[in-house]
PDB file of C-alpha atoms in Angstrom:
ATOM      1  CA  UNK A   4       8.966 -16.608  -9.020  1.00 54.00           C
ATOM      2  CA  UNK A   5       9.471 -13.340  -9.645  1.00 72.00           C
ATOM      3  CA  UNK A   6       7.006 -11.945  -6.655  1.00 92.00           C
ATOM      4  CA  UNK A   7       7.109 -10.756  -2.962  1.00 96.00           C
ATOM      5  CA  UNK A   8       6.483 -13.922  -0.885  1.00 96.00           C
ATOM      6  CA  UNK A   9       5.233 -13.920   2.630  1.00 97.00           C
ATOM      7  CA  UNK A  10       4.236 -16.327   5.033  1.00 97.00           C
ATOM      8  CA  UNK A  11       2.441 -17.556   6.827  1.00 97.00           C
ATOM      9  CA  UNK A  12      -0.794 -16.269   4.679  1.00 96.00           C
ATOM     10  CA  UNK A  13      -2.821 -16.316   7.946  1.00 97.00           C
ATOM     11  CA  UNK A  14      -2.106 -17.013  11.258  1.00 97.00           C
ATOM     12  CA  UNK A  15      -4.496 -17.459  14.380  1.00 98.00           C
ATOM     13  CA  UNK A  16      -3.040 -16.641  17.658  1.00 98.00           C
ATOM     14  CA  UNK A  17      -3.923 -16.536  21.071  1.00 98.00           C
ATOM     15  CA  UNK A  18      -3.769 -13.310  22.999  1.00 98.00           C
ATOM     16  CA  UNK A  19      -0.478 -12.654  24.426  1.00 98.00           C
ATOM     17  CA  UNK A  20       1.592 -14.831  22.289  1.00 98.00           C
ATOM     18  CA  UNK A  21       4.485 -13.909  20.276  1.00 98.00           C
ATOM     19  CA  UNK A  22       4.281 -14.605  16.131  1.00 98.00           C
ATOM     20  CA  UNK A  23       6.690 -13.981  13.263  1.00 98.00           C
ATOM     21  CA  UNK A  24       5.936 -13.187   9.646  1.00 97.00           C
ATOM     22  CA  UNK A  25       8.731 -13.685   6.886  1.00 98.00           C
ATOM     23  CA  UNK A  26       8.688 -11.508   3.387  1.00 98.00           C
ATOM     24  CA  UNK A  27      11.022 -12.602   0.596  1.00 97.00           C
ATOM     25  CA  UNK A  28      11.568  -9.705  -1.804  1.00 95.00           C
ATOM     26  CA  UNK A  29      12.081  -9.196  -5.073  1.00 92.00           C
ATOM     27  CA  UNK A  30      15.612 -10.378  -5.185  1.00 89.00           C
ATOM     28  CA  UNK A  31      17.418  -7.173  -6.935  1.00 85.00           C
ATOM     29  CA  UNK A  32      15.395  -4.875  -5.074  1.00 89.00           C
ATOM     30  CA  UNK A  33      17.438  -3.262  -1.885  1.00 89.00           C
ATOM     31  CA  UNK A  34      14.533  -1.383  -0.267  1.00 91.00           C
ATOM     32  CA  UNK A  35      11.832  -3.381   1.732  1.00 94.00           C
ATOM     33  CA  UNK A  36       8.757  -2.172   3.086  1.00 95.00           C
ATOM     34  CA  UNK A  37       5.889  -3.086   5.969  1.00 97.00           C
ATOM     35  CA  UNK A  38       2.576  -2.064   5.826  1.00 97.00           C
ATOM     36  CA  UNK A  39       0.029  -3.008   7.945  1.00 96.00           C
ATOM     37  CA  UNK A  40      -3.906  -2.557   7.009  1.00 95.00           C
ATOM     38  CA  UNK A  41      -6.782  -2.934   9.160  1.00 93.00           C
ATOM     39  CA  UNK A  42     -10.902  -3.671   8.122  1.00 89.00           C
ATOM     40  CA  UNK A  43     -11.823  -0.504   5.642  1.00 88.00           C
ATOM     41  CA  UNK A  44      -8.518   1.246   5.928  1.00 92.00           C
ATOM     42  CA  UNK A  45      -5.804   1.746   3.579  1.00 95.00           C
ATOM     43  CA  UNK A  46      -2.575   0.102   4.246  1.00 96.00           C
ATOM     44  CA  UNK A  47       0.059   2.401   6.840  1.00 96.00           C
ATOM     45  CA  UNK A  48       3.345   2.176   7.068  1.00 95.00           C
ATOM     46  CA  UNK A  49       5.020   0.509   9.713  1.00 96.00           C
ATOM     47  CA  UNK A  50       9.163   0.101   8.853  1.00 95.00           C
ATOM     48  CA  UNK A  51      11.360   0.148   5.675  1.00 92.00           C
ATOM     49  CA  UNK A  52      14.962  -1.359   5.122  1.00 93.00           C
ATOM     50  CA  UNK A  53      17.472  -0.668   2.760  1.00 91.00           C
ATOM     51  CA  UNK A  54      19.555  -3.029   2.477  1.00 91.00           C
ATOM     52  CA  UNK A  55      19.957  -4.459   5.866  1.00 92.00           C
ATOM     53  CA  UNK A  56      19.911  -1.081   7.488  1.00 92.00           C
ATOM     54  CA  UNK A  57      16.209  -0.007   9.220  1.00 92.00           C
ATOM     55  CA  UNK A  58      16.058   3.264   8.197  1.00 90.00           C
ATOM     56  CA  UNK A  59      12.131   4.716   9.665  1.00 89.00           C
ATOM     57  CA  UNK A  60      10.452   3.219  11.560  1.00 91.00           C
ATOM     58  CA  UNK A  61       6.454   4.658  12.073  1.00 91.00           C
ATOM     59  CA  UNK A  62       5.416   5.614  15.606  1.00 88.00           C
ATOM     60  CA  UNK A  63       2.835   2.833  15.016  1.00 84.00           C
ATOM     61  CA  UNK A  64       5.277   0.426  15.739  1.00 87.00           C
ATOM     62  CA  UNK A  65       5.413  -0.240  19.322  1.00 89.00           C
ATOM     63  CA  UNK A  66       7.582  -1.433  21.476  1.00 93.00           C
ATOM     64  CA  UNK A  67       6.245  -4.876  21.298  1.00 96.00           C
ATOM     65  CA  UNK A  68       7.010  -4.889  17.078  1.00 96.00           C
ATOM     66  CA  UNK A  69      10.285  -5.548  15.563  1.00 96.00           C
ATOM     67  CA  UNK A  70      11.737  -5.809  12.243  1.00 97.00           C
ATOM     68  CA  UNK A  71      14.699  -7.146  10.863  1.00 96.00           C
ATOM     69  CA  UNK A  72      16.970  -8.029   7.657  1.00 96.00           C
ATOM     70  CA  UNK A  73      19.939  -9.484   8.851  1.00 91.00           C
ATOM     71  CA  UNK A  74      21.510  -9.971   5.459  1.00 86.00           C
ATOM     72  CA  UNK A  75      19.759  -7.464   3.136  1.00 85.00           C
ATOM     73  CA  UNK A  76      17.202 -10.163   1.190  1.00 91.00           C
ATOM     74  CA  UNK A  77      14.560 -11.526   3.239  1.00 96.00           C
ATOM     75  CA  UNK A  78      13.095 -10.167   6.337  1.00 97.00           C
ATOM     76  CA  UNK A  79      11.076 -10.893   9.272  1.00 98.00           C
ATOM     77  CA  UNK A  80       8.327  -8.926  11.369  1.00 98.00           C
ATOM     78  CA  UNK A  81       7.996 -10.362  15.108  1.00 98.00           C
ATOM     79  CA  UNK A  82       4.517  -9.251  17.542  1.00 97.00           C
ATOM     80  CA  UNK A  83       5.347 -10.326  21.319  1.00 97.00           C
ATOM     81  CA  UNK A  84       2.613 -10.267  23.523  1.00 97.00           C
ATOM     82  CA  UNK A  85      -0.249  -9.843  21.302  1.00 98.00           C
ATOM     83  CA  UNK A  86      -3.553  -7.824  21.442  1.00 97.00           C
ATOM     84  CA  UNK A  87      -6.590  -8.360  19.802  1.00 96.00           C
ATOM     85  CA  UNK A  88      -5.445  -4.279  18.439  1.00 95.00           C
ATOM     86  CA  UNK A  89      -3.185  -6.019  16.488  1.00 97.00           C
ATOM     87  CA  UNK A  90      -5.706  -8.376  14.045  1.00 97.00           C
ATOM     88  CA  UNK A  91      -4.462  -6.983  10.806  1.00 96.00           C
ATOM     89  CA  UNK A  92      -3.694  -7.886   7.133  1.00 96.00           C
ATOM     90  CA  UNK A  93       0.605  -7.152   7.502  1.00 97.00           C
ATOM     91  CA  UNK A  94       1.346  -6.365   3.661  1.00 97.00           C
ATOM     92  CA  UNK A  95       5.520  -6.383   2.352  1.00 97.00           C
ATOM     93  CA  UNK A  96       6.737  -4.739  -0.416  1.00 95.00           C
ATOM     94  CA  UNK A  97       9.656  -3.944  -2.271  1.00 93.00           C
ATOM     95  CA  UNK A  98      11.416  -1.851  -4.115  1.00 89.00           C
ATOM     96  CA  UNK A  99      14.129  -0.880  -6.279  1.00 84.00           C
ATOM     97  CA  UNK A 100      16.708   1.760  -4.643  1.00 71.00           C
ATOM     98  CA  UNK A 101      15.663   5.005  -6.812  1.00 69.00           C
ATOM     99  CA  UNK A 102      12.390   5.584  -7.731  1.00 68.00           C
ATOM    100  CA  UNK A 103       8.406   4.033  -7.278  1.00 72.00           C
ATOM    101  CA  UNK A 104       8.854   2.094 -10.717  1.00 70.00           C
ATOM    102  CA  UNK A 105       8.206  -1.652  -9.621  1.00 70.00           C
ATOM    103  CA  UNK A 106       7.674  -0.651  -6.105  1.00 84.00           C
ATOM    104  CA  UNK A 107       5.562  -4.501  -5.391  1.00 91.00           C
ATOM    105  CA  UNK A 108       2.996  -5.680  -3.011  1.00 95.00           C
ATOM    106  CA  UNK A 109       3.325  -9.111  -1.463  1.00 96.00           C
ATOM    107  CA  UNK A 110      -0.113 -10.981  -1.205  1.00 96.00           C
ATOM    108  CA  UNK A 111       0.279 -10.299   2.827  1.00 96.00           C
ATOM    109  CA  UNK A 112      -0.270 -12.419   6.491  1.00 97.00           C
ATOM    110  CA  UNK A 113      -3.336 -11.513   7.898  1.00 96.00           C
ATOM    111  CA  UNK A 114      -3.263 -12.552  11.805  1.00 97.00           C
ATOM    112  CA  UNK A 115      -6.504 -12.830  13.850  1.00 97.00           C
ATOM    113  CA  UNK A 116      -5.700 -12.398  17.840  1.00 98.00           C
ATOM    114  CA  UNK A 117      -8.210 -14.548  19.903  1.00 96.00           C
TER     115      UNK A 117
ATOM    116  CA  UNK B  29      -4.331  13.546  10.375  1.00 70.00           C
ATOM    117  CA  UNK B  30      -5.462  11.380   7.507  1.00 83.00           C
ATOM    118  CA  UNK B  31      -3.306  13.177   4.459  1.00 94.00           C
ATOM    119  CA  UNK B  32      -4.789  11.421   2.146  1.00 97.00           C
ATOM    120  CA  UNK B  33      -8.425  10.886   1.849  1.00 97.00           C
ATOM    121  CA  UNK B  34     -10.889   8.937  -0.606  1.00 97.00           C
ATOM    122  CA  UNK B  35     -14.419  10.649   0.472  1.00 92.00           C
ATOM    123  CA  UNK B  36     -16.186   7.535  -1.429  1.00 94.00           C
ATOM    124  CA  UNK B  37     -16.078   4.118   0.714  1.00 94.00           C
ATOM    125  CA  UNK B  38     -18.297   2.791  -1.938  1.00 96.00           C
ATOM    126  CA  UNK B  39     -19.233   3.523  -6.502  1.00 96.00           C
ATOM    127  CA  UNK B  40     -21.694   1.580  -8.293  1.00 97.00           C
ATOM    128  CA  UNK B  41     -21.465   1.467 -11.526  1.00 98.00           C
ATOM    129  CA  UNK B  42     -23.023  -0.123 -15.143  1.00 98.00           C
ATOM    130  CA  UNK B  43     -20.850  -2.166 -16.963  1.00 97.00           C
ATOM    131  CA  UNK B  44     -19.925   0.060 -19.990  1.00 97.00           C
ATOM    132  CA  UNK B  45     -19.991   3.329 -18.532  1.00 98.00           C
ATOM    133  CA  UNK B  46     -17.260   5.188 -16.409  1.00 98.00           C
ATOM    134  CA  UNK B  47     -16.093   5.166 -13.071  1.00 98.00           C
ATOM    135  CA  UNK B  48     -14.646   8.253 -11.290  1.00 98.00           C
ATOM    136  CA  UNK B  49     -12.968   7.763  -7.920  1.00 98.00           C
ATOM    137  CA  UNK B  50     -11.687  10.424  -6.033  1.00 98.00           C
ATOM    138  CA  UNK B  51      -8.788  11.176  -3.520  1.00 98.00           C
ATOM    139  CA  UNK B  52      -7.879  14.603  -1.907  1.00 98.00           C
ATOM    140  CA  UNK B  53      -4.526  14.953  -0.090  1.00 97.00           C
ATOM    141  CA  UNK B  54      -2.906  17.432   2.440  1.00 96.00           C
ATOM    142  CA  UNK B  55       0.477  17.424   2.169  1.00 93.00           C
ATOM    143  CA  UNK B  56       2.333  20.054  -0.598  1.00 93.00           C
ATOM    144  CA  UNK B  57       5.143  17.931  -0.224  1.00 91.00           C
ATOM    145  CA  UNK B  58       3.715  14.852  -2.089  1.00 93.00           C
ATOM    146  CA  UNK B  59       4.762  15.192  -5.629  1.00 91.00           C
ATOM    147  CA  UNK B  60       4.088  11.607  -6.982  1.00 92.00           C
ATOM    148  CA  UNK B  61       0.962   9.593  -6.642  1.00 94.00           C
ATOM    149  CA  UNK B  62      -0.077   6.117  -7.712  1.00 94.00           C
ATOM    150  CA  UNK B  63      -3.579   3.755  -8.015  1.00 96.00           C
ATOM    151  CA  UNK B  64      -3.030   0.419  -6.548  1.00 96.00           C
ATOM    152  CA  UNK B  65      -6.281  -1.990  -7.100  1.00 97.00           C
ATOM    153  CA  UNK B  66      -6.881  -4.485  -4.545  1.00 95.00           C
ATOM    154  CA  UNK B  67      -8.923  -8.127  -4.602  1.00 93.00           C
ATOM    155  CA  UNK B  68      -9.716  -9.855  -1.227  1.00 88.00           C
ATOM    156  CA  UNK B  69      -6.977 -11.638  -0.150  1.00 83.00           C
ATOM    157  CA  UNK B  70      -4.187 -10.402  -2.178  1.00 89.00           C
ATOM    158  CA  UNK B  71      -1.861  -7.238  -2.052  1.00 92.00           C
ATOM    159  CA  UNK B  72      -2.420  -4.482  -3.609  1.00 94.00           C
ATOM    160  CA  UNK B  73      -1.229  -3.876  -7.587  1.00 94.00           C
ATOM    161  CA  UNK B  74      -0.354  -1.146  -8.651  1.00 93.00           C
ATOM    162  CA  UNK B  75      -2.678   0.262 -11.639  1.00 95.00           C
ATOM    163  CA  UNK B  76      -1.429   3.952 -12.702  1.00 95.00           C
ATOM    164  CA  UNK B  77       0.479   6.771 -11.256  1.00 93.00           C
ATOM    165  CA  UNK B  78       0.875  10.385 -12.221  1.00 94.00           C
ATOM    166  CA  UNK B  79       3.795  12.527 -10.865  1.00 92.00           C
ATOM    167  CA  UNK B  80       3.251  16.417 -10.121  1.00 93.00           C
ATOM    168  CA  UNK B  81       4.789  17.879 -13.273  1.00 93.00           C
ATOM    169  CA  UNK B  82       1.608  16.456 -15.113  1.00 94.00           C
ATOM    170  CA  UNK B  83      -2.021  16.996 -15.049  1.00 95.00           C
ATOM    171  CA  UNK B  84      -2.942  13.587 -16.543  1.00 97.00           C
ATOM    172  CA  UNK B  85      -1.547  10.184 -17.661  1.00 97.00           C
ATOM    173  CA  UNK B  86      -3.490   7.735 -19.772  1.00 97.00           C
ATOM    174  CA  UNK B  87      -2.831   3.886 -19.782  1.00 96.00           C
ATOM    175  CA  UNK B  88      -5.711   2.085 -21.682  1.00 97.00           C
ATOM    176  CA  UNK B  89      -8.845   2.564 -20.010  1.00 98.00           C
ATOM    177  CA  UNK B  90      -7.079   4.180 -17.066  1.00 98.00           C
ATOM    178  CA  UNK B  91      -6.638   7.602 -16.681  1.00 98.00           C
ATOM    179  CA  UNK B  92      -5.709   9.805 -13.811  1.00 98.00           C
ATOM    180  CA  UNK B  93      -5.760  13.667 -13.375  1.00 98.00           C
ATOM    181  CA  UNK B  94      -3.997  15.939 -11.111  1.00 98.00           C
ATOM    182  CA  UNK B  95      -5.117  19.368  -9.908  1.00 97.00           C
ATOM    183  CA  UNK B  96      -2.153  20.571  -7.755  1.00 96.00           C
ATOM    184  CA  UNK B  97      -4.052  23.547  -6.598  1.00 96.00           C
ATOM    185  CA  UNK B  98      -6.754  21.652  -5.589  1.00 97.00           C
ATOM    186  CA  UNK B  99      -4.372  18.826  -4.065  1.00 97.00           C
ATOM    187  CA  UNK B 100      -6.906  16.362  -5.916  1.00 98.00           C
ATOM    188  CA  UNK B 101      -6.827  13.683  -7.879  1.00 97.00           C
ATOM    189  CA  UNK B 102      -9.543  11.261  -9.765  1.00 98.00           C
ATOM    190  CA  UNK B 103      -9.202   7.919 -11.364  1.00 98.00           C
ATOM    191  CA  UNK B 104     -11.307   7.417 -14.594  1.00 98.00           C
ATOM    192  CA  UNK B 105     -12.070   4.068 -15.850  1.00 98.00           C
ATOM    193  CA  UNK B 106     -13.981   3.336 -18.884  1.00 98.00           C
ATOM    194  CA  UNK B 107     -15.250   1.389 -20.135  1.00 98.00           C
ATOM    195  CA  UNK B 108     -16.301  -0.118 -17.004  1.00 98.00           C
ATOM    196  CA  UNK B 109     -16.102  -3.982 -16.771  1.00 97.00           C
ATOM    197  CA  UNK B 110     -17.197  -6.538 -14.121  1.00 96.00           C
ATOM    198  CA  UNK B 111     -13.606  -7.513 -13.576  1.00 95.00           C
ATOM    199  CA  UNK B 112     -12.301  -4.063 -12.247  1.00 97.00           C
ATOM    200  CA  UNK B 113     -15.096  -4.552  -9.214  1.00 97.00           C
ATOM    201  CA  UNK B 114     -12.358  -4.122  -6.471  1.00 97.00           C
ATOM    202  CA  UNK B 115     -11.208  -2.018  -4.246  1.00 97.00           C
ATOM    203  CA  UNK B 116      -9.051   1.109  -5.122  1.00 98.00           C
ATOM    204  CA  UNK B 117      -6.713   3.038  -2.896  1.00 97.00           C
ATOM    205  CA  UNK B 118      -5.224   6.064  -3.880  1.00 97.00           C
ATOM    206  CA  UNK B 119      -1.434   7.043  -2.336  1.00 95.00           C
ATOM    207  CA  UNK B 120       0.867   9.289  -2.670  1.00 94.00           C
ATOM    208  CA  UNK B 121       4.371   9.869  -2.313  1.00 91.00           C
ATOM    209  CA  UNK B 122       7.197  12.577  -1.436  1.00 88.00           C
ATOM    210  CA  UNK B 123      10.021  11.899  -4.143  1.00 75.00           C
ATOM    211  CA  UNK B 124      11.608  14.542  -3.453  1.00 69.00           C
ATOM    212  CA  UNK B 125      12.250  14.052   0.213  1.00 68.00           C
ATOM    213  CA  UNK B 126      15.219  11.620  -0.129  1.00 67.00           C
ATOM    214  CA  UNK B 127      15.199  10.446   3.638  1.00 61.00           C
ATOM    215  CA  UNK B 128      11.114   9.677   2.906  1.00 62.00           C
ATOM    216  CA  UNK B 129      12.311   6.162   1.519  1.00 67.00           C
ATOM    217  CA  UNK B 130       9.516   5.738  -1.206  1.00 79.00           C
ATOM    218  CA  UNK B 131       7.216   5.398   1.846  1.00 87.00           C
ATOM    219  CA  UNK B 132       3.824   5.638   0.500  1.00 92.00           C
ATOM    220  CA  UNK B 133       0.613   7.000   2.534  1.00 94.00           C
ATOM    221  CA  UNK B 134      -2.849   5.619   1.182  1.00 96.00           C
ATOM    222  CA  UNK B 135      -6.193   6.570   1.652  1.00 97.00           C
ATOM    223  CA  UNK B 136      -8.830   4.717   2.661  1.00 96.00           C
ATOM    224  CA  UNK B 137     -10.238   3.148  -0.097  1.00 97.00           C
ATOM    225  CA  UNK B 138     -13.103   3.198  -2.638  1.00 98.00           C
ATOM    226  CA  UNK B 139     -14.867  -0.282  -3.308  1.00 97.00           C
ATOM    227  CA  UNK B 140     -16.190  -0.263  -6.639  1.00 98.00           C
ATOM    228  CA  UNK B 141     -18.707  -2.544  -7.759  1.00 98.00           C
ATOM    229  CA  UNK B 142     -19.394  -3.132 -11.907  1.00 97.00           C
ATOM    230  CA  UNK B 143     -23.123  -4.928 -12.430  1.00 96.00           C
ATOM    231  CA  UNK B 144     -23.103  -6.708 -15.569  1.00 92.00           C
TER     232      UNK B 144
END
């Protein structure tokens, strides 16, 4: 498959629990993306990787959020203590290193915080 | 500070005829923008995108137009069919801004509906 994987595809969590979401790029693309879209809102950005370097990270991104890509292909998006704030639809994509030509949406993780 | 907004949360529109969406931006220093399309439950895919040294680009029934001095942008579609019912985010993109990554900023949305 040719596609950005994530999973899970949905998660349920109680409030205060920590969860982990795991993207699998496009394999020859370096750059990796997080978005992270709520009910009647347009997908914002949350982090990006090159490689396995995290190169911005959005002020969205709290302290309880963190990203990582320890060997430059697939990479991982941890929530600790979760709020109900953060019930979202958490979207990966990739890309290749110059340009927006192929730049590819997973299908995403949408968590629901009870 | 939205800097990239789609006024329209909502177009109706007869199967055969066209749909216009539109999305108005902020920021002078977005020079490429894109139409992603997006069913329930899936990520977005990407549809068209126009960069700033053009006005328009066509792709089959697609066509977008840029007015730079306007900072706007509109998304024609026609003919209209039931299968483009969806919804359509506009976003936009500062290519020249190396340390900006590719990040894209989206607006809001447009959820178009095609009757039969």
């Amino acid at each position: 498959d040719t596609g950005v994987s994530q999973n899970p595809r949905h998660k349920i969590t109680k409030r205060g629990q920590n969860v982990t979401f795991r993207c699998d790029p496009i394999s020859e693309h370096n750059r990796l993306y997080w978005y992270r879209q709520t009910l009647g809102q347009g997908p914002e950005f949350l982090t990006y990787f090159q490689n396995e370097a995290q190169l911005e990270k959005s002020r969205l991104l709290s302290d309880r959020f963190s990203a990582e890509r320890p060997k430059g292909s697939f990479s991982t998006l941890e929530i600790q203590r979760t709020e109900q704030g953060d019930s979202a639809m958490y979207l990966c994509a990739s890309s290749p290193r110059e340009g927006l030509y192929g730049y590819t949406f997973g299908s995403g993780t949408r968590l629901t915080v009870v | 500070d939205q800097q990239v907004k789609q006024n329209s949360p909502s177009l109706s529109v007869q199967e055969g005829r066209i749909s216009i969406l539109n999305c108005d931006y902020t920021n002078s220093m977005f020079d490429y923008f894109l139409w992603y399309k997006k069913y329930p439950a899936e990520g977005p895919t990407f549809l068209i995108s126009i960069s700033s040294i053009k006005d328009k680009n066509e792709d089959g029934r697609f066509t977008v137009f840029l007015n730079k001095s306007a900072k706007h942008l509109s998304l024609h579609i026609v003919p209209s069919q039931p299968g483009d019912s969806a919804v359509y985010f506009c976003a936009a993109s500062a290519q020249m801004i190396k340390a900006a990554g590719n990040k894209l900023t989206f607006g809001g949305g447009t959820r178009v509906l095609v009757k039969p």
